[in-house]
Short mmCIF file of C-alpha atoms in Angstrom, two decimals:
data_model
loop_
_atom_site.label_atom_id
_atom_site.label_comp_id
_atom_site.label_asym_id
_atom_site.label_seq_id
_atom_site.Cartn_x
_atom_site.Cartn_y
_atom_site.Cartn_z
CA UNK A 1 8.71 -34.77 -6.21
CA UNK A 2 9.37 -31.40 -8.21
CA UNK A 3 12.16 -29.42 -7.54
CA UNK A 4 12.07 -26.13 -7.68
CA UNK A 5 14.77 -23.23 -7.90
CA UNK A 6 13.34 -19.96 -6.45
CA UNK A 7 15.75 -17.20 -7.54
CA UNK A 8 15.68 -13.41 -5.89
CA UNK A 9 17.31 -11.27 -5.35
CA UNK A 10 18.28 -11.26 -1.71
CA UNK A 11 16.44 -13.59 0.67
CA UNK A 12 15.79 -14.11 4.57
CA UNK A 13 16.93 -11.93 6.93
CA UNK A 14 17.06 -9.31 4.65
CA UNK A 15 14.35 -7.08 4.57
CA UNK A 16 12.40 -6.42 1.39
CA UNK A 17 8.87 -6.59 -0.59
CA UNK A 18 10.74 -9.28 -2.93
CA UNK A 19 12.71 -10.68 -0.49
CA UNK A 20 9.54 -11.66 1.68
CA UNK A 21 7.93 -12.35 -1.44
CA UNK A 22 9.71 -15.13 -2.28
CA UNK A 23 10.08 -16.30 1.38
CA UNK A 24 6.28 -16.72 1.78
CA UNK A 25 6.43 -18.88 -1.60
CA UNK A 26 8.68 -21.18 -0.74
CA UNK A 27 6.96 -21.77 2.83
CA UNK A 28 3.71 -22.07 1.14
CA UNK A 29 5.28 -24.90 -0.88
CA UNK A 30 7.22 -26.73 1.65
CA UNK A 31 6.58 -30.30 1.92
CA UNK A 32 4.77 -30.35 -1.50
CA UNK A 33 7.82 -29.63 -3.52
CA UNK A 34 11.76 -29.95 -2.87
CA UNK A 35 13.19 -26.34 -3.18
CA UNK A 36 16.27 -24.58 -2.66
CA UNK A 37 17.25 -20.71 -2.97
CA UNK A 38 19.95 -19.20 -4.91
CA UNK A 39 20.60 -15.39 -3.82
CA UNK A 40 22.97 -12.65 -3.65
CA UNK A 41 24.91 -12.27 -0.33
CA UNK A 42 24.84 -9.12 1.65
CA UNK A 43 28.23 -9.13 1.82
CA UNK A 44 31.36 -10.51 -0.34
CA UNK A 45 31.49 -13.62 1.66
CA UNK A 46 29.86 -17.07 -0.25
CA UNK A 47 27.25 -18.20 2.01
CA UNK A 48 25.36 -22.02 2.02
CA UNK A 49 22.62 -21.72 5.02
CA UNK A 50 19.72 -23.56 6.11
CA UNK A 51 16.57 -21.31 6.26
CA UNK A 52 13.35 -23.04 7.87
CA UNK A 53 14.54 -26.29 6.54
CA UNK A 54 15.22 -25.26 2.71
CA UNK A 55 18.99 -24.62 1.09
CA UNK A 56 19.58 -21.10 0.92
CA UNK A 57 23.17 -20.53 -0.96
CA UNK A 58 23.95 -16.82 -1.15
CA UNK A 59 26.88 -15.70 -3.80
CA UNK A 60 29.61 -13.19 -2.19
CA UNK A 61 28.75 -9.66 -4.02
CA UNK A 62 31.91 -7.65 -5.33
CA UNK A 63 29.81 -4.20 -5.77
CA UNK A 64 26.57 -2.71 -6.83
CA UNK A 65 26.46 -0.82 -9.78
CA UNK A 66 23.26 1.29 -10.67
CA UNK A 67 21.53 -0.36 -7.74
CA UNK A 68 22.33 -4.26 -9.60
CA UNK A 69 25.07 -6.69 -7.35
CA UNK A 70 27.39 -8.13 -9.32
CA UNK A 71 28.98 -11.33 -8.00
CA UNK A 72 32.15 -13.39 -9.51
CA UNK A 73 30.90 -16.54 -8.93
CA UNK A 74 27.19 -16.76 -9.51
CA UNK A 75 27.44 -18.10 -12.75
CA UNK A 76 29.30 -20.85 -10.87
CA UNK A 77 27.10 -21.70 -8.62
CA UNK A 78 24.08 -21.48 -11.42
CA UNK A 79 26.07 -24.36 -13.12
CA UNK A 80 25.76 -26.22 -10.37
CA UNK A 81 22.47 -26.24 -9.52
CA UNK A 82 21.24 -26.55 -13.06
CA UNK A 83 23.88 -29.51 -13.51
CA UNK A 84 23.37 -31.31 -10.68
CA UNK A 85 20.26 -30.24 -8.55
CA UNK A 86 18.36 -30.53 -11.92
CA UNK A 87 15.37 -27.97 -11.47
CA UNK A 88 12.43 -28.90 -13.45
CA UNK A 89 10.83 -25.75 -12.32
CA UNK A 90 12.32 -21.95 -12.00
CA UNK A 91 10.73 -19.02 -10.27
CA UNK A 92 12.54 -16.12 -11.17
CA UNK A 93 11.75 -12.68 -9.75
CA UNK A 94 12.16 -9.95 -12.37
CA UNK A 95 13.85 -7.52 -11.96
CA UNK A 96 17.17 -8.77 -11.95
CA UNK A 97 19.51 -8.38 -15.38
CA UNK A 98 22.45 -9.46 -14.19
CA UNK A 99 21.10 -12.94 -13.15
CA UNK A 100 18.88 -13.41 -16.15
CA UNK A 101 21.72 -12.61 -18.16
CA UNK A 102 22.86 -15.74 -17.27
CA UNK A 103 20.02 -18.04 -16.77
CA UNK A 104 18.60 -17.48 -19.84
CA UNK A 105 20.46 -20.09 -21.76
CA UNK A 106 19.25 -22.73 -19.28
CA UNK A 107 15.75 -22.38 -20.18
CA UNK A 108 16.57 -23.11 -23.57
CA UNK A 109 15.63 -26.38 -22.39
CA UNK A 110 11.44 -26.66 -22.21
CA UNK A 111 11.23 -29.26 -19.97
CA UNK A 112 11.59 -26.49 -17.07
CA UNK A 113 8.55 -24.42 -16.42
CA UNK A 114 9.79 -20.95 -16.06
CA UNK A 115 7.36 -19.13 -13.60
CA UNK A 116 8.44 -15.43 -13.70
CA UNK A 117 7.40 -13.55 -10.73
CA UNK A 118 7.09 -9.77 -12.16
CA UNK A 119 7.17 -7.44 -9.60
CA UNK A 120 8.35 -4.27 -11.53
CA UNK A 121 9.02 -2.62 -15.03
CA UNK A 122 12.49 -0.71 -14.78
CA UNK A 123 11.83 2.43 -14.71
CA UNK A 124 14.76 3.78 -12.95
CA UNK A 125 17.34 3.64 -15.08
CA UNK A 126 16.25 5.46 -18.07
CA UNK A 127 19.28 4.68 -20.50
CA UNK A 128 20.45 1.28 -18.62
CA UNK A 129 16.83 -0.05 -19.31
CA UNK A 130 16.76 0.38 -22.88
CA UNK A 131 19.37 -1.99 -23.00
CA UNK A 132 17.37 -4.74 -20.97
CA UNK A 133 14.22 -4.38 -22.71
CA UNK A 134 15.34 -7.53 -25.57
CA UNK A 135 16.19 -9.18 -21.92
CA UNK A 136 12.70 -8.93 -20.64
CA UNK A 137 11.08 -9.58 -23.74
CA UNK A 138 13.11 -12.83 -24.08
CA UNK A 139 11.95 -13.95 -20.15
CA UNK A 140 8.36 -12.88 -21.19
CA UNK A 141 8.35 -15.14 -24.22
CA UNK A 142 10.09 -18.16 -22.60
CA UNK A 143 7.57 -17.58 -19.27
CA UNK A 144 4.95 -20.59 -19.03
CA UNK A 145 3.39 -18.37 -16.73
CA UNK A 146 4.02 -14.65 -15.20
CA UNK A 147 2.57 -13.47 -12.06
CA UNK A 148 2.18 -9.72 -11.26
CA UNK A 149 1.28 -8.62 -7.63
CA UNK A 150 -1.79 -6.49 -8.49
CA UNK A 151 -3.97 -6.12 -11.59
CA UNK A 152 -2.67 -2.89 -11.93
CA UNK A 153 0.23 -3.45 -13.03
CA UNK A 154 -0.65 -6.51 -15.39
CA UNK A 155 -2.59 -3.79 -17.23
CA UNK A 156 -0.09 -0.97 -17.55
CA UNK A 157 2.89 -2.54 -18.16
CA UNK A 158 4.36 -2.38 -21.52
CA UNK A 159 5.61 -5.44 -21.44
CA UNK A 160 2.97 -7.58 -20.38
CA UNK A 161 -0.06 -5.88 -22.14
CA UNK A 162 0.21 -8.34 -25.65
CA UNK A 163 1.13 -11.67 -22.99
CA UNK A 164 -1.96 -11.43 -20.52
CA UNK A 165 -3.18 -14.25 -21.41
CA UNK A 166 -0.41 -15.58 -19.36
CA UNK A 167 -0.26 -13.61 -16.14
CA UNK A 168 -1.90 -13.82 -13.12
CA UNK A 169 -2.24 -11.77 -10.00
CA UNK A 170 -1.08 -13.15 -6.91
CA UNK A 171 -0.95 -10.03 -4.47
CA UNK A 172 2.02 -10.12 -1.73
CA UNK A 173 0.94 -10.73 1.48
CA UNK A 174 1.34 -10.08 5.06
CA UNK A 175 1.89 -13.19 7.94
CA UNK A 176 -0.27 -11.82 10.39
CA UNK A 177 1.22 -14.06 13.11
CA UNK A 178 4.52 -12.06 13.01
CA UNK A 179 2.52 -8.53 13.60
CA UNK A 180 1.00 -10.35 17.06
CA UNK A 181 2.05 -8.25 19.95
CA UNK A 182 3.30 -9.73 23.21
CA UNK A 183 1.99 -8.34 26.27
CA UNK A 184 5.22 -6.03 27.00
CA UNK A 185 4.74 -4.95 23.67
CA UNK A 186 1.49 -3.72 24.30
CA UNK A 187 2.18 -2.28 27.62
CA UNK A 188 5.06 -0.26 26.13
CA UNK A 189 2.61 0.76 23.25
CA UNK A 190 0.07 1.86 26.04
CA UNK A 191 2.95 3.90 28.09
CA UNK A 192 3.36 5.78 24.53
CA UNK A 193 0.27 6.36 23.42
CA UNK A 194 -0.26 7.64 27.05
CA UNK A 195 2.88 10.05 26.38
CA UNK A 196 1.52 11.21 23.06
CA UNK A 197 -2.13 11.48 24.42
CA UNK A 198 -2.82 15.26 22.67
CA UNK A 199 -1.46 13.82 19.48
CA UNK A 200 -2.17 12.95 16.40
CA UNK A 201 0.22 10.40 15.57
CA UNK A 202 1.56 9.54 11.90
CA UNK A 203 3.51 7.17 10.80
CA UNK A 204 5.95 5.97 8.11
CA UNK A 205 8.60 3.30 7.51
CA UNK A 206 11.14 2.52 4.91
CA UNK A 207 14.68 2.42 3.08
CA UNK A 208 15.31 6.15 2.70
CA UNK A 209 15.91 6.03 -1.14
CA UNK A 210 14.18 8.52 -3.62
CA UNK A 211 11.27 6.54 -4.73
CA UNK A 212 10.07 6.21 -0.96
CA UNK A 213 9.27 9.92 -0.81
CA UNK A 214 10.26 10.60 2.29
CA UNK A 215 11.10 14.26 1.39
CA UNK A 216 7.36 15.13 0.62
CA UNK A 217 6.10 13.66 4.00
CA UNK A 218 8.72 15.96 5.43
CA UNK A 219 7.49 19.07 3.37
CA UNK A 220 3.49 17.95 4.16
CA UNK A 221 4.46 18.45 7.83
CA UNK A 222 5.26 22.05 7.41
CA UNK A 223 1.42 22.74 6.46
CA UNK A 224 0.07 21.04 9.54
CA UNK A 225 -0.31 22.57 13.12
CA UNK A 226 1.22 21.20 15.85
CA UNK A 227 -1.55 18.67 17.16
CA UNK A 228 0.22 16.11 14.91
CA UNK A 229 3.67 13.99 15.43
CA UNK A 230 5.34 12.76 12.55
CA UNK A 231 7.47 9.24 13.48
CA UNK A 232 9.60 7.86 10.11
CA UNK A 233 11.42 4.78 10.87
CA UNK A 234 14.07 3.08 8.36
CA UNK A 235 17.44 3.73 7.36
CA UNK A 236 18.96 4.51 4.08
CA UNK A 237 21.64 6.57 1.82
CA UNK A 238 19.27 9.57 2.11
CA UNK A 239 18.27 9.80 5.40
CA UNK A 240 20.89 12.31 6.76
CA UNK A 241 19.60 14.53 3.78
CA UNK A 242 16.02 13.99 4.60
CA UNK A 243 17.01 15.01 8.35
CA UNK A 244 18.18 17.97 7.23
CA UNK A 245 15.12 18.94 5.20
CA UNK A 246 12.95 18.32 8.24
CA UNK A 247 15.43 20.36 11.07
CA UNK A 248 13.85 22.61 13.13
CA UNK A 249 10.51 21.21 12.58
CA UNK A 250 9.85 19.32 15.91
CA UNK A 251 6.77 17.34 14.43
CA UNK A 252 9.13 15.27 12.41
CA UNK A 253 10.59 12.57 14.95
CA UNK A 254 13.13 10.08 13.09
CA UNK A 255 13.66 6.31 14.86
CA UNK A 256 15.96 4.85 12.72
CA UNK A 257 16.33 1.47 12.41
CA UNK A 258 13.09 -0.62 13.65
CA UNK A 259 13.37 -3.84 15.76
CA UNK A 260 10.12 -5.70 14.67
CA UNK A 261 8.82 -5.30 18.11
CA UNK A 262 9.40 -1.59 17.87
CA UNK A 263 7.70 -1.50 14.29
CA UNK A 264 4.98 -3.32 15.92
CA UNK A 265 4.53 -1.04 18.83
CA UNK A 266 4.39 2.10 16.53
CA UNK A 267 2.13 0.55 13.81
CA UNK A 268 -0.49 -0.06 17.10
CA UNK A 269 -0.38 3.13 18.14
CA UNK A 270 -0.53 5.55 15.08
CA UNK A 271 -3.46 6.54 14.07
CA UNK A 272 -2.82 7.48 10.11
CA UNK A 273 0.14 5.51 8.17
CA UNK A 274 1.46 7.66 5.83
CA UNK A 275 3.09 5.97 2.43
CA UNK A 276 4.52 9.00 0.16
CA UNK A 277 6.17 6.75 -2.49
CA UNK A 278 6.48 8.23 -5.66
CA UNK A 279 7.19 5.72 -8.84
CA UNK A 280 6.14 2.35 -9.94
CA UNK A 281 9.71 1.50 -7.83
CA UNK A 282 7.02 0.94 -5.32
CA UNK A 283 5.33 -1.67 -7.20
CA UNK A 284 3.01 -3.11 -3.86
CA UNK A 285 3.28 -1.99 -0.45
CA UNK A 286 3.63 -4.39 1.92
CA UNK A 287 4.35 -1.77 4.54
CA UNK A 288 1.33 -0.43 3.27
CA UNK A 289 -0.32 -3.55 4.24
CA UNK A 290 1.27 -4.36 7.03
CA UNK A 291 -0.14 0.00 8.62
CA UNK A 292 -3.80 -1.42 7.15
CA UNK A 293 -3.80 -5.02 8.95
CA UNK A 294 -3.78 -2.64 12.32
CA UNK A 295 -6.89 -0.77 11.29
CA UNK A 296 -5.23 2.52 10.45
CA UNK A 297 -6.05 4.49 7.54
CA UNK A 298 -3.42 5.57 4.97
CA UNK A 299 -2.45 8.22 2.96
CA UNK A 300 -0.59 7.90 0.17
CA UNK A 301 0.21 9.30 -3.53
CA UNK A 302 -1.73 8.43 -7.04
CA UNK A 303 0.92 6.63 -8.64
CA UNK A 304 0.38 5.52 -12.64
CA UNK A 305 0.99 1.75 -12.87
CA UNK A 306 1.65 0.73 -9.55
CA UNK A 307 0.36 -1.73 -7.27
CA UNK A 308 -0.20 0.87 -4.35
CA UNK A 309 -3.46 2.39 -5.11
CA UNK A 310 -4.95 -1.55 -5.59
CA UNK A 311 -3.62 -1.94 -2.02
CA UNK A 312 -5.24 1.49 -0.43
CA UNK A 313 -8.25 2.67 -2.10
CA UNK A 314 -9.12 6.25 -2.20
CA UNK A 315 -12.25 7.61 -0.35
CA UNK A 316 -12.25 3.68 1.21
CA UNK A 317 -9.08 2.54 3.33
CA UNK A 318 -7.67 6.32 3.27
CA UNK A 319 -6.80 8.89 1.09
CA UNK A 320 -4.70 9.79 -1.77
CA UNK A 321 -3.13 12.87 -2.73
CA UNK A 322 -1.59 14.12 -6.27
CA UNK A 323 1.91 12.82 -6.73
CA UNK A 324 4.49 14.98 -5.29
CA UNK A 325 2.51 17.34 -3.96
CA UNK A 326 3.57 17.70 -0.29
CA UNK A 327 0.54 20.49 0.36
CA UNK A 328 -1.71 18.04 -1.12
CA UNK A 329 -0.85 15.02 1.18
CA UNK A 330 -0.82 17.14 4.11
CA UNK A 331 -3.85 18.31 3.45
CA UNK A 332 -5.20 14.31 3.02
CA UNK A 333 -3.61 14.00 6.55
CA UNK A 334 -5.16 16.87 8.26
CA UNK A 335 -8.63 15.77 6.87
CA UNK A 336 -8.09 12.34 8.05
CA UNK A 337 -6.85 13.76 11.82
CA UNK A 338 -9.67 16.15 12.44
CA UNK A 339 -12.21 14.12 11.00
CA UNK A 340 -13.15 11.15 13.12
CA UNK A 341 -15.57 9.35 11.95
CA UNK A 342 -13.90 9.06 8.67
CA UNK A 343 -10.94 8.27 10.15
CA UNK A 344 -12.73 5.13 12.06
CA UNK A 345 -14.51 4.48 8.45
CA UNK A 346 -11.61 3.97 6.38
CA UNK A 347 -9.73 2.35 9.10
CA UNK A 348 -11.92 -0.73 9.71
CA UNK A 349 -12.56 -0.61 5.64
CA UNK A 350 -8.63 -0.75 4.94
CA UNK A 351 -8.44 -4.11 7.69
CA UNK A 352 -11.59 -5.67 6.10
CA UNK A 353 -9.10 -5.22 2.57
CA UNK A 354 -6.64 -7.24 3.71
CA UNK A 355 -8.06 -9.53 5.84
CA UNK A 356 -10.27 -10.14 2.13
CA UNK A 357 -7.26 -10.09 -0.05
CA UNK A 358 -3.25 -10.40 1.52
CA UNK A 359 -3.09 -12.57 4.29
CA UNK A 360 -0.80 -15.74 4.19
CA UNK A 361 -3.30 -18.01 4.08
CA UNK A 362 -4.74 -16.98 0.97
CA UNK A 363 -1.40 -16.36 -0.34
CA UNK A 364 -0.76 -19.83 0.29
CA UNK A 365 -3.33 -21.31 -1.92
CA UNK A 366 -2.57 -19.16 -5.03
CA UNK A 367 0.83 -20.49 -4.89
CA UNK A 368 0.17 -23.98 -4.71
CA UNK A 369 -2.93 -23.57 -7.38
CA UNK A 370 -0.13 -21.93 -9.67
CA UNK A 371 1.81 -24.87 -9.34
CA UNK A 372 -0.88 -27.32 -10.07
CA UNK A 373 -1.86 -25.49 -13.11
CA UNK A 374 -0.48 -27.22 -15.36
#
């Protein structure tokens, strides 16, 4: 049996796009390949767990500096599992310097099929990432194959326009049969909705960071009356600031950190998800998704190069405004609340999308027709 080393950033329970990336490959593998994990801890403690029957080993992380962990005894552990473990196969998720940094010399050997698993260009970092760019040409070279979430960004890229003869889309997807409510879920979501009757309700959820654009949905809500309510769930460095911005604006509700029975009850009872991300940062969406699998239309921002406007088409699943331009995506949102029929329109058009295109199962068989690709 192959064995494969999946290596992200983070895995299982922390949340993420990547991090639930990677955890839907390896259980669309399982039983058809041996596999183990090698991760970053979320704290400075080394960890060695057993995750849905697959060795997880997380390495103890000293600090993060410009948003990469840096952990003394990584390149330990990668020693180890190269040494004795023996991958024959590696499926790396990009980005990630500090690792690749040191796995590179490993796959000097080409009996291991390197699978790189490009979710994103750096693009934060404008200095830093002229530094990496020999990096990620080196892991696009040595890549037997490359896999980008949507066709959008295997076209824009720069990195991956002269290799596309090697990439392939797999989108993300969603596991429907974690977003299944229970029946005091669904009486709690009732008892809201009932609460919230002469509302229009919008919702949002997400890391408050600066590429989630939390700041504009704040801003769009000062251009719309008061028929609408605003949730935003997540936590995150800026969400005292983004509190701020929104005070004395009693639209704007925030909830904080999400149980995923809360997130569930809200995502049933909105009835426009709003996505305001602003850079190719937000390379997918599964959030995005996840508001669309509930038949809810979304608004969200044109972003060059990213995977979000593959995921929510405008004038189909919902509606997309200019990037940055709060009036703009308020005015998207207003359209979409006083306009029912579109509203209904785009909402069973933006399920029909992923029902097509991200569920698990589908997922499921990309993966293991990757694999067999030989």
């Amino acid at each position: 049996m192959d064995r494969i080393l999946h290596i992200p950033n983070y895995y299982k329970p922390h949340i993420g796009g990547i991090e639930q990336t990677c955890h839907d490959i390896v259980d669309s593998l399982a039983g058809a390949y041996e596999q183990k994990v090698l991760c970053f801890s979320e704290d400075e403690q080394d960890k060695c767990e057993i995750i849905d029957g697959v060795e997880v080993r997380k390495c103890g992380v000293w600090k993060k500096v410009l948003s990469q962990s840096i952990s003394f005894s990584y390149k330990e552990a990668l020693d180890e599992y190269f040494n004795n473990y023996k991958p024959n196969i590696v499926i790396f998720h990009y980005p990630n310097p500090y690792v690749a940094h040191y796995l590179l010399p490993y796959l000097k050997d080409n009996n291991i099929r390197f699978i790189l698993w490009y979710h994103m260009d750096i693009v934060k970092q404008k200095f830093i990432r002229k530094f990496f760019d020999l990096q990620t040409k080196r892991l696009i070279n040595r890549a037997n194959q490359i896999v980008t979430t949507s066709p959008i960004y295997k076209e824009k890229s720069k990195f991956l326009k002269n290799v596309q003869e090697k990439v392939i889309v797999i989108p993300s997807c969603i596991n429907e049969k974690r977003l299944i409510l229970t029946d005091a879920e669904k009486d709690k979501a009732i008892k809201l909705k009932e609460e919230l009757k002469d509302k229009k309700i919008v919702f949002s959820f997400g890391r408050h960071v600066k590429y989630k654009g939390f700041r504009y949905l704040i801003e769009a809500s000062k251009y719309l009356d008061e028929s609408f309510k605003i949730f935003i769930g997540g936590t995150g460095p800026l969400l005292e600031k983004n509190k701020k911005l929104a005070f004395g604006d009693n639209k704007v509700e925030f909830l904080g950190k999400l149980s995923d029975s809360d997130l569930k009850v809200y995502l049933s009872i909105m009835d426009i998800y709003a996505f305001p991300s602003i850079t190719k940062n937000e390379a997918f969406g599964l959030a995005l998704a996840e508001g669309m699998y509930f038949k809810k239309p979304a608004v969200t921002f044109t972003i060059e190069g990213s995977g979000v406007n593959y995921v929510s088409i405008n004038n189909v699943t919902g509606l997309e405004a200019e990037n940055r331009n709060s009036l703009d995506f308020a005015r998207c949102i207003n359209e979409l609340g006083k306009n029912e029929k579109m509203k209904e329109e785009y909402a069973l058009n933006a399920y029909k999308r992923v029902e097509e295109l991200m569920l698990f199962k589908d997922f499921k068989i990309n993966c293991l027709n990757l694999l067999n690709d030989n």
